Coordinates of C-alpha atoms in Angstrom, one line a residue:
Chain A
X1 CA -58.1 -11.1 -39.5
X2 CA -57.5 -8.4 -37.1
X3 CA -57.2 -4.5 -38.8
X4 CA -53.8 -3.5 -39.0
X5 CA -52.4 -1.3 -36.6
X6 CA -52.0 2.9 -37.2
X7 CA -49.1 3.9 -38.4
X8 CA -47.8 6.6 -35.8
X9 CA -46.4 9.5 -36.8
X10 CA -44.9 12.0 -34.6
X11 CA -43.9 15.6 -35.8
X12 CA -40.9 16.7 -33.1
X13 CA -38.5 19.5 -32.6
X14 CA -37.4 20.8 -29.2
X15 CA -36.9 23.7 -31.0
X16 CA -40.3 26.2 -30.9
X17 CA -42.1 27.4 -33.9
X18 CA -39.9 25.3 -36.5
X19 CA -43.7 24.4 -38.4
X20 CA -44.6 21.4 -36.6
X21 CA -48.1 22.3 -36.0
X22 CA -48.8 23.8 -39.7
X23 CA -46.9 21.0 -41.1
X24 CA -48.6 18.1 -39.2
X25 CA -52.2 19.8 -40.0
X26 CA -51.6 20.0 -43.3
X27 CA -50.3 16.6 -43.1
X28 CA -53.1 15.0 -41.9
X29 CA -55.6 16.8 -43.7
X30 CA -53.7 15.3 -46.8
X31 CA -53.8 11.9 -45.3
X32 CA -57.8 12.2 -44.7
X33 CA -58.2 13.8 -48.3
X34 CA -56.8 10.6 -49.6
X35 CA -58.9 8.4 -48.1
X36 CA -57.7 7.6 -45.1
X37 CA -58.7 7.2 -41.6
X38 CA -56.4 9.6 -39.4
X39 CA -56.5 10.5 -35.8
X40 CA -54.6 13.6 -35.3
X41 CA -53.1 14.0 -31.3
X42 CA -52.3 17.0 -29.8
X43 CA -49.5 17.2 -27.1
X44 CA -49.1 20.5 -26.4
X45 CA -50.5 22.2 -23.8
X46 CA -50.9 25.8 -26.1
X47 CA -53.1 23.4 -28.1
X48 CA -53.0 25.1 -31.4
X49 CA -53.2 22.0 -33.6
X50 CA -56.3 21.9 -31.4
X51 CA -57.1 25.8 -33.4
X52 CA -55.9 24.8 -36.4
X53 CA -58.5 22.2 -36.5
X54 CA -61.2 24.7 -35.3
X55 CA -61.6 23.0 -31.8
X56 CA -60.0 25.3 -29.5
X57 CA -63.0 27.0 -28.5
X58 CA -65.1 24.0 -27.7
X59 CA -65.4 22.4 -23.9
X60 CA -63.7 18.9 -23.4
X61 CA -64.9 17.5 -20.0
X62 CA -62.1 15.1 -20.8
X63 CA -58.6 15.5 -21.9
X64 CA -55.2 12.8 -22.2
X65 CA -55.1 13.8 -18.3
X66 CA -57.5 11.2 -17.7
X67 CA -56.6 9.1 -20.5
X68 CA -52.5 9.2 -19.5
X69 CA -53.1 9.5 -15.4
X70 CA -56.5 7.9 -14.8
X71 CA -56.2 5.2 -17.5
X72 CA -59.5 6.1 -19.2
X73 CA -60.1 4.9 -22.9
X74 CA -58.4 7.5 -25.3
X75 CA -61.7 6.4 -27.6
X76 CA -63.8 8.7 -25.2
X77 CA -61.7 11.8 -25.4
X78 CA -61.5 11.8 -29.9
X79 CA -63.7 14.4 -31.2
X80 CA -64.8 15.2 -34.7
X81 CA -63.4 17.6 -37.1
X82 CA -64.6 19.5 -40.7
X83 CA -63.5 16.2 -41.9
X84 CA -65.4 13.0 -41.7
X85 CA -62.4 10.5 -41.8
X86 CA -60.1 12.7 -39.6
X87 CA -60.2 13.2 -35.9
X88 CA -58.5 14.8 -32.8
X89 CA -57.5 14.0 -29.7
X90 CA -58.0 17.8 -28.3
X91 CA -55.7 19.4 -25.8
X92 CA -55.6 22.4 -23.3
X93 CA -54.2 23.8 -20.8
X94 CA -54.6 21.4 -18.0
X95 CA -52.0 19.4 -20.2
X96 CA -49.1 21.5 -18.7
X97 CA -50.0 19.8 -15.3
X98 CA -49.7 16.2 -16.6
X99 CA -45.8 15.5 -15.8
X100 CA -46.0 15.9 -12.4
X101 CA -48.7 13.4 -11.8
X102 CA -47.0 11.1 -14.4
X103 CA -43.2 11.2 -13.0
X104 CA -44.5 8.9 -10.1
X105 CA -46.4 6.0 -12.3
X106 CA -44.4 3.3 -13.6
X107 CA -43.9 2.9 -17.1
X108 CA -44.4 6.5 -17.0
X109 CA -42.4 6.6 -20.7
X110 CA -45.0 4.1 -22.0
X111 CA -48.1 5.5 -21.2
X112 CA -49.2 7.0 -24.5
X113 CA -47.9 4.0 -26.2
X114 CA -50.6 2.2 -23.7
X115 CA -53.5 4.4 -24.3
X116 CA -52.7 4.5 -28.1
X117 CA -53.4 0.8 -28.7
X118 CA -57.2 1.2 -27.9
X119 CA -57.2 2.9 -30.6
X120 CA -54.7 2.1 -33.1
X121 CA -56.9 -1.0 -34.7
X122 CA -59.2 2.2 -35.8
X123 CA -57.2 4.5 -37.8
X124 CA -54.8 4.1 -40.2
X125 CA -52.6 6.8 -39.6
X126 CA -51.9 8.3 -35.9
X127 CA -50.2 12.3 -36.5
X128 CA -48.7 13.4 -33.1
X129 CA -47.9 17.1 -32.8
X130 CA -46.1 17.3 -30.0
X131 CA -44.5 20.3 -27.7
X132 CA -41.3 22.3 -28.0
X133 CA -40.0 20.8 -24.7
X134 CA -38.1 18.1 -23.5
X135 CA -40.2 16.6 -21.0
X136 CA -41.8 13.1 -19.8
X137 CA -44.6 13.8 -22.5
X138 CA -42.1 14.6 -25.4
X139 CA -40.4 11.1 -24.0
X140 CA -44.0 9.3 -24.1
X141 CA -44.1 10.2 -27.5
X142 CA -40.8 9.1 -29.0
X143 CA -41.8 6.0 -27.5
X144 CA -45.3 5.6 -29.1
X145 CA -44.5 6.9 -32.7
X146 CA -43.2 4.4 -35.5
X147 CA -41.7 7.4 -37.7
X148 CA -40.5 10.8 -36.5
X149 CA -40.6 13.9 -38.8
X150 CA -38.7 16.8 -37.7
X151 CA -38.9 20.2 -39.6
X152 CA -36.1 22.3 -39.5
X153 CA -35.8 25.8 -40.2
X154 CA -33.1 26.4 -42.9
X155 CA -30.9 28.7 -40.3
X156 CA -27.8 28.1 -37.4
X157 CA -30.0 28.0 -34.6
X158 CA -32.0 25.6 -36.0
X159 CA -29.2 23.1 -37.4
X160 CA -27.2 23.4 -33.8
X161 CA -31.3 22.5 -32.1
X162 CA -31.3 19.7 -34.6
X163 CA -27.3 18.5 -32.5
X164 CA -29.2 18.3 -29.7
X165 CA -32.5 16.5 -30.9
X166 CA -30.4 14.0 -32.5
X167 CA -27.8 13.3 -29.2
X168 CA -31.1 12.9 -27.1
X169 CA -32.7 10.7 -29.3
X170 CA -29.7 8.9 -29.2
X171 CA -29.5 8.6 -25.3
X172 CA -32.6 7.6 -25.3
X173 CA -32.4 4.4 -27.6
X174 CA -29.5 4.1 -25.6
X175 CA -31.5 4.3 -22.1
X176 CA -34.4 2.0 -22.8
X177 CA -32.9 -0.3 -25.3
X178 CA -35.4 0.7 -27.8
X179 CA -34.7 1.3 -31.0
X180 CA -36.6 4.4 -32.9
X181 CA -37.8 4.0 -36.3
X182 CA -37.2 6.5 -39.0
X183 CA -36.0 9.9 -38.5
X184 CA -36.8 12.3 -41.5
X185 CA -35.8 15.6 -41.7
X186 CA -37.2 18.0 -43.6
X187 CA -36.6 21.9 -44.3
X188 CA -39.6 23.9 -43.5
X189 CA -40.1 27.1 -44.8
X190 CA -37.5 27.4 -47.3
X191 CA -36.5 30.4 -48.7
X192 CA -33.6 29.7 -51.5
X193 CA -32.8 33.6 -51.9
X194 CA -31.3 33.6 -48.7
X195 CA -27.3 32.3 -48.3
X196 CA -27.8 30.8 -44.7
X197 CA -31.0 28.7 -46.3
X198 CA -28.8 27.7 -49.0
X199 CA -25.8 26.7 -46.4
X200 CA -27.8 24.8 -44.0
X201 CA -29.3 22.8 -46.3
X202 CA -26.1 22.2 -47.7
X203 CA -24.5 21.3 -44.2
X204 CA -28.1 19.0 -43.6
X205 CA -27.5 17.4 -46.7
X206 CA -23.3 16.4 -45.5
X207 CA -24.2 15.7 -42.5
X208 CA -27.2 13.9 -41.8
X209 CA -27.8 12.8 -45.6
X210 CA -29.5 9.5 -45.1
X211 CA -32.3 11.1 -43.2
X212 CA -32.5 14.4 -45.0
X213 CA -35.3 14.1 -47.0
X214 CA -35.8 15.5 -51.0
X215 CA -38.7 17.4 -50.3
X216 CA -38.5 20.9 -49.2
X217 CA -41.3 23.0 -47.6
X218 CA -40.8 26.4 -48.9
X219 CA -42.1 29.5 -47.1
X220 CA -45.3 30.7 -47.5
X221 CA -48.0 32.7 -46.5
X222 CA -51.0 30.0 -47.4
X223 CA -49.9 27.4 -44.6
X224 CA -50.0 30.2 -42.1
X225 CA -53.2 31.4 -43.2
X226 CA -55.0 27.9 -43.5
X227 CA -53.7 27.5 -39.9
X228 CA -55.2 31.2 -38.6
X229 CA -58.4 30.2 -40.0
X230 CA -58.8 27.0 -38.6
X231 CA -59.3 25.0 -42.1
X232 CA -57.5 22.6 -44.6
X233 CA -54.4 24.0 -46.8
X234 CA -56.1 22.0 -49.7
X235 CA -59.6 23.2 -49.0
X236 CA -58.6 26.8 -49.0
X237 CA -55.4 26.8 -51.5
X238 CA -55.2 23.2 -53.5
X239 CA -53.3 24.6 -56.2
X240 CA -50.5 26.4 -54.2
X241 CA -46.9 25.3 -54.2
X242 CA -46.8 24.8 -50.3
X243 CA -49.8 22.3 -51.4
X244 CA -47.8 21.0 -53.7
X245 CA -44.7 20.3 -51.4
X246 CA -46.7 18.5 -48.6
X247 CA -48.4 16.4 -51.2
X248 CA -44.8 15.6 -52.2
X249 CA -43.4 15.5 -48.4
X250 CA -46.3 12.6 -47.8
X251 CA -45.2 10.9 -50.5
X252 CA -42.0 10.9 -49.6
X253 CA -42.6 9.9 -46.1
X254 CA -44.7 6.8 -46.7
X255 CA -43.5 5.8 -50.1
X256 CA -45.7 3.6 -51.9
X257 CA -47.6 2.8 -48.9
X258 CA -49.9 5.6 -50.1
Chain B
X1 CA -17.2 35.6 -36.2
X2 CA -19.8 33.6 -37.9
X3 CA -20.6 30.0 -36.5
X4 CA -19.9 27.3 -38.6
X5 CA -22.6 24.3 -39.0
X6 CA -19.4 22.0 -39.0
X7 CA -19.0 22.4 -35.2
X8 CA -22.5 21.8 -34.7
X9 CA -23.3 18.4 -35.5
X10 CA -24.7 15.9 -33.3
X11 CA -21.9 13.0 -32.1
X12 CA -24.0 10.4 -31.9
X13 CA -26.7 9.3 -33.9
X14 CA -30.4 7.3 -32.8
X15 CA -29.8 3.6 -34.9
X16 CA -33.3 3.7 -35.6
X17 CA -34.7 0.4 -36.4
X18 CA -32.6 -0.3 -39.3
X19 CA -30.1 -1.0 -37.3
X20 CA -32.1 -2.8 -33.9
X21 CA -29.8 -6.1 -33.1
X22 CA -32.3 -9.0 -32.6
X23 CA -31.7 -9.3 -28.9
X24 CA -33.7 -11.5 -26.3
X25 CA -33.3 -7.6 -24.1
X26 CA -35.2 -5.8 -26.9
X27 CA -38.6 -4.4 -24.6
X28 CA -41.8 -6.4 -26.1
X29 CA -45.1 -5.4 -25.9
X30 CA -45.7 -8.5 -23.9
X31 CA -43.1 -7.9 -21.5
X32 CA -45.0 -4.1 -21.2
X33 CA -48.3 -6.1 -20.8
X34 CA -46.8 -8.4 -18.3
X35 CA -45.7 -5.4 -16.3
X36 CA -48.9 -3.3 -16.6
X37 CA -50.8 -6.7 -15.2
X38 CA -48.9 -6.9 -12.4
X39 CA -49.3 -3.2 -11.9
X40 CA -53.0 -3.4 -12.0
X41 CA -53.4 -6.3 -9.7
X42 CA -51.5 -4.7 -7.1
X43 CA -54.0 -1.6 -7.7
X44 CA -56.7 -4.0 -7.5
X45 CA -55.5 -5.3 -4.2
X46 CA -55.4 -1.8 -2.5
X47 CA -58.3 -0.9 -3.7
X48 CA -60.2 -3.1 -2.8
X49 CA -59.5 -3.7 1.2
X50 CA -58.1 -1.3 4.0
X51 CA -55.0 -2.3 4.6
X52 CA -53.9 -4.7 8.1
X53 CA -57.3 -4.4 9.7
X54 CA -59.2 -7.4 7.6
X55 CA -56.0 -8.9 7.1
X56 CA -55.0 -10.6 10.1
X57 CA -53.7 -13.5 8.1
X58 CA -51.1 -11.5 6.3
X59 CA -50.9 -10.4 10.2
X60 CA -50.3 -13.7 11.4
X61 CA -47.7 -15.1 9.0
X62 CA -46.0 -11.6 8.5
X63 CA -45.6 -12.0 12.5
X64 CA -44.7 -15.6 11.9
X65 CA -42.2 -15.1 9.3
X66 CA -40.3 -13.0 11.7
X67 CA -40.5 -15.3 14.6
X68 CA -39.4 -18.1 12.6
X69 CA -36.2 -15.6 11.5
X70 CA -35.6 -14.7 14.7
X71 CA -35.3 -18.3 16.1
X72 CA -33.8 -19.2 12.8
X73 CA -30.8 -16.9 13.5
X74 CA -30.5 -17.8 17.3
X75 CA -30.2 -21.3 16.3
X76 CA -27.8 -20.5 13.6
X77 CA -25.6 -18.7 16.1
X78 CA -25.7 -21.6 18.9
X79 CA -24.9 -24.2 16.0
X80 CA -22.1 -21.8 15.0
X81 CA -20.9 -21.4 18.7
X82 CA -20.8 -25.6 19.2
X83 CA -19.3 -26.1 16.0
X84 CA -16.6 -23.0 17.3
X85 CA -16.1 -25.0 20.7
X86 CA -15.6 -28.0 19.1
X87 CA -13.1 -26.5 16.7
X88 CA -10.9 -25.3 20.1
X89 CA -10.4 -28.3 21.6
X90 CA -9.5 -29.9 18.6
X91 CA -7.0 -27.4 18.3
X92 CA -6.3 -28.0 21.9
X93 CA -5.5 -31.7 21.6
X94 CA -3.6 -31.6 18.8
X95 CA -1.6 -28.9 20.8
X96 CA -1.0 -31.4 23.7
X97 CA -0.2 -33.8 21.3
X98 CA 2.5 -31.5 19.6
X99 CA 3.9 -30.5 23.3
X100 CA 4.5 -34.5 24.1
X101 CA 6.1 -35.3 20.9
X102 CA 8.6 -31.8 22.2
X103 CA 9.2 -33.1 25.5
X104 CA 10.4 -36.9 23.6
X105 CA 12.5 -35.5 21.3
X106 CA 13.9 -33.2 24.1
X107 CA 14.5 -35.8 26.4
X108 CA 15.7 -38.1 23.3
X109 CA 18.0 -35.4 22.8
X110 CA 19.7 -35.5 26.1
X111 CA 19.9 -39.2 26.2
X112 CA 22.0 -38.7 22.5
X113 CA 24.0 -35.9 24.4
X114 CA 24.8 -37.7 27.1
X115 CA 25.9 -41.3 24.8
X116 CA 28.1 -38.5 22.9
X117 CA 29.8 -37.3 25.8
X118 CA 30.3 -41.2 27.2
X119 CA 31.6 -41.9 23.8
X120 CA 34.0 -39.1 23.4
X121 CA 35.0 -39.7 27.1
X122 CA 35.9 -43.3 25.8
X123 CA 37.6 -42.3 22.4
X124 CA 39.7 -40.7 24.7
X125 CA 40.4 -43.7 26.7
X126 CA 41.2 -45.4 23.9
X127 CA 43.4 -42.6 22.5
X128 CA 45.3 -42.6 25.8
X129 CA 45.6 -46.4 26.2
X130 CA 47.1 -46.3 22.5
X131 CA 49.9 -43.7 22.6
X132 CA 50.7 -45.8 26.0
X133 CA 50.9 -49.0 24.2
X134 CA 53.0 -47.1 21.3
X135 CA 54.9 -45.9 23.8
X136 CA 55.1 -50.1 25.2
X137 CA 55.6 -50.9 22.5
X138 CA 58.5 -48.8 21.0
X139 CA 60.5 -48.9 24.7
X140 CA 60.8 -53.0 24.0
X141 CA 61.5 -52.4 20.4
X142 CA 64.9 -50.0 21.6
X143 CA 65.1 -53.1 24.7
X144 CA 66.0 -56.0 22.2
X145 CA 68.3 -53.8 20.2
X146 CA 69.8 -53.1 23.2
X147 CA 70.1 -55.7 25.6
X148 CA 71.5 -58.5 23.5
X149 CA 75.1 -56.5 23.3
X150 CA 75.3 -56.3 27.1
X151 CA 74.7 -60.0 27.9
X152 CA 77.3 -61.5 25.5
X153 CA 80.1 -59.1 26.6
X154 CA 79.8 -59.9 30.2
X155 CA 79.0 -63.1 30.4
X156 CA 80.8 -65.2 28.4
X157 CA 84.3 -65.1 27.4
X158 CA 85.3 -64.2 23.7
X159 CA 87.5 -67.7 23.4
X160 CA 84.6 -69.7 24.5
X161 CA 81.9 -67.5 22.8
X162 CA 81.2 -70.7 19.5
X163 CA 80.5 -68.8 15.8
X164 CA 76.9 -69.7 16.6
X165 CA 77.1 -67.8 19.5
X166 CA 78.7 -65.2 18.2
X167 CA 75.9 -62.6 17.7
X168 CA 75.5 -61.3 14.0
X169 CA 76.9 -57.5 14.7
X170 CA 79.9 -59.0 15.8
X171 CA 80.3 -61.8 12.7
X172 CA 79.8 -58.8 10.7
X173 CA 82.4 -56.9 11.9
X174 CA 84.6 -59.7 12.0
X175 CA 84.0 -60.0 8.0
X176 CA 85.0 -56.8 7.6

């Protein structure tokens, strides 16, 4: 019987510097702690899930330009991290020159989905971390995840980014007759001695209440550090709340699946 | 003036699969497969040979092909032109046809005019021979009232005139 496929998982906010990188590391350092194998993909061309995994520094002769435009195997492009059962798909720079080569292929939306499968037999969880932009890439990645998280900062700006998220992903089901699977939205770094946390949560919670989700990641100082130091939030602070609350937000997430 | 979240919420909503409608439409991995195959041969194909040089099949039949659409659409058009001609003088006949059955039923008409006229020309006739024979007719009708008087009186005398003789205006009067 063939391995079941990777569940996908892509973390996704137009909106810049909402906690998608922190959160998804974290995420997937959880997922690898518990056993199980996770590749980690980063999107973004500032590659800092590729620092927050300690790999920024280190020379990739190949990147998802080759995989995505040149149709090489995404197997020869994964890399190792601190963590045995958890690897990366690195990124860099050169990944902010991808679109234009891609906007001419066909089934330009579908070519992560494509280069995913060689390795989806592999891993058990896939964590995409992609970038605050709305581009073919973003697009590619809507398309290959089975489960989007979106964390939302707990202020106006944030909730009216969220609007526009939502209406897109809408349009897009809409435009390729392709349905998404779960949207969960989550507050990120929750502060719940401030009114305007308090009221967009509230507003998150009327509004959008069926993909809301219980769990709330409070602010803190230990995500950011474990992120500036290139090294797991359970390896350098297991016992902290923040811990706590992504233990929680991955239970959430995949239920008893876990 | 503080922005409310109320006017800020998205109008529509992704279904998400909950909500996917088992359609025949819905884009299948096989159907992405299928078109990635095709996709690949065709690179295949380019990649392999320079294009029209070492093909001088394709050359052939691609120059072929348009012969054979060339002559297809000349014939077309001369078919289309006979089959036109032979539409007009149909249309034609049946024109000459129309202008013959005209010319009998105008030269049937004048035949009817001309019985009319006879016919009227002898109603009249016989409308003039009547009054005259009215006229015959009612002349000898005042005649016999007339005459008999004038023959009796002249004629024979009263003492010889025999009560059969006698006409009956006179045996009348003589009763009275």
């Amino acid at each position: 019987m063939a391995p079941a496929r990777a569940k996908k998982h892509l973390f996704l906010n137009y909106k810049g510097g909402t906690g998608k990188t922190s959160v998804s590391t974290a995420y997937g350092y959880y997922l690898a702690g518990k056993g199980k194998r996770v590749l980690m993909v980063d999107l973004d061309a500032q590659a800092h899930l590729t620092a927050c995994l300690n790999e920024e520094s280190v020379y990739h002769e190949k990147s998802l330009y080759s995989v995505i435009v040149k149709g090489e195997d995404i197997r020869n492009i994964i890399v190792d991290t601190s963590l045995p059962n958890l690897k990366l798909v690195p990124s860099s720079i050169a990944l902010s020159s991808l679109e234009l080569p891609l906007f001419r292929m066909p089934l330009r939306e579908f070519r992560l989905r494509k280069a995913l499968k060689n390795a989806e037999r592999e891993y058990d969880y896939i964590i995409i971390d992609s970038a605050p932009s709305i581009g073919l890439m973003s697009l590619n990645a809507i398309l290959a995840s089975d489960e989007i998280l979106v964390p939302l900062l707990a202020d106006f700006l944030s909730f009216h980014g969220l609007k526009i998220l939502l209406e897109t992903l809408a349009s897009i089901e809409k435009d390729f007759s392709y349905y998404l699977g779960r949207i969960h939205i989550f507050l990120n770094r929750y502060n719940p001695d401030y009114a305007i946390c308090r009221e967009c949560e509230e507003a998150v919670r009327r509004f959008y209440p069926e993909n809301l989700l219980k769990t709330v990641v409070r602010e803190s100082q230990e995500i950011m550090n474990a992120s500036s130091e290139g090294k797991s939030l359970f390896e350098l602070y297991p016992d902290s709340k923040v811990a706590e609350d992504i233990k929680n937000l991955v239970h959430e997430v995949n239920g008893g699946e876990l | 003036m503080k922005k409310k979240f109320e006017d800020n919420v998205a109008s529509q909503m992704p279904k998400t699969k909950s909500e996917e409608p088992t359609l025949p439409w819905k884009i299948d991995e096989s159907d992405l497969a299928k078109i990635d195959s095709e996709s690949q041969d065709y690179k295949d194909l380019a990649q392999g040979a320079p294009p029209l040089k070492t093909r001088p099949v394709f050359l052939i039949a691609l120059v072929l092909a348009i012969f054979a659409a060339a002559l297809f659409m000349v014939a077309s058009i001369a078919i289309e032109n006979d089959r036109i001609k032979i539409g007009i003088s149909e249309k034609e006949k049946e024109a000459a046809i129309l202008q013959v059955n005209l010319d009998k039923a105008a030269a049937e008409k004048t035949t009817l005019e001309h019985n009319a006229s006879q016919l009227e020309k002898r109603v009249n006739d016989l409308s003039a021979q009547k009054e005259l024979f009215t006229a015959v007719l009612e002349s000898l009708t005042k005649k016999e009232d007339v005459i008999p008087a004038e023959t009796t009186s002249s004629q024979v005398p009263p003492s010889e005139i025999l009560p059969s003789q006698v006409p009956p205006s006179e045996k009348q009067e003589k009763r009275e």
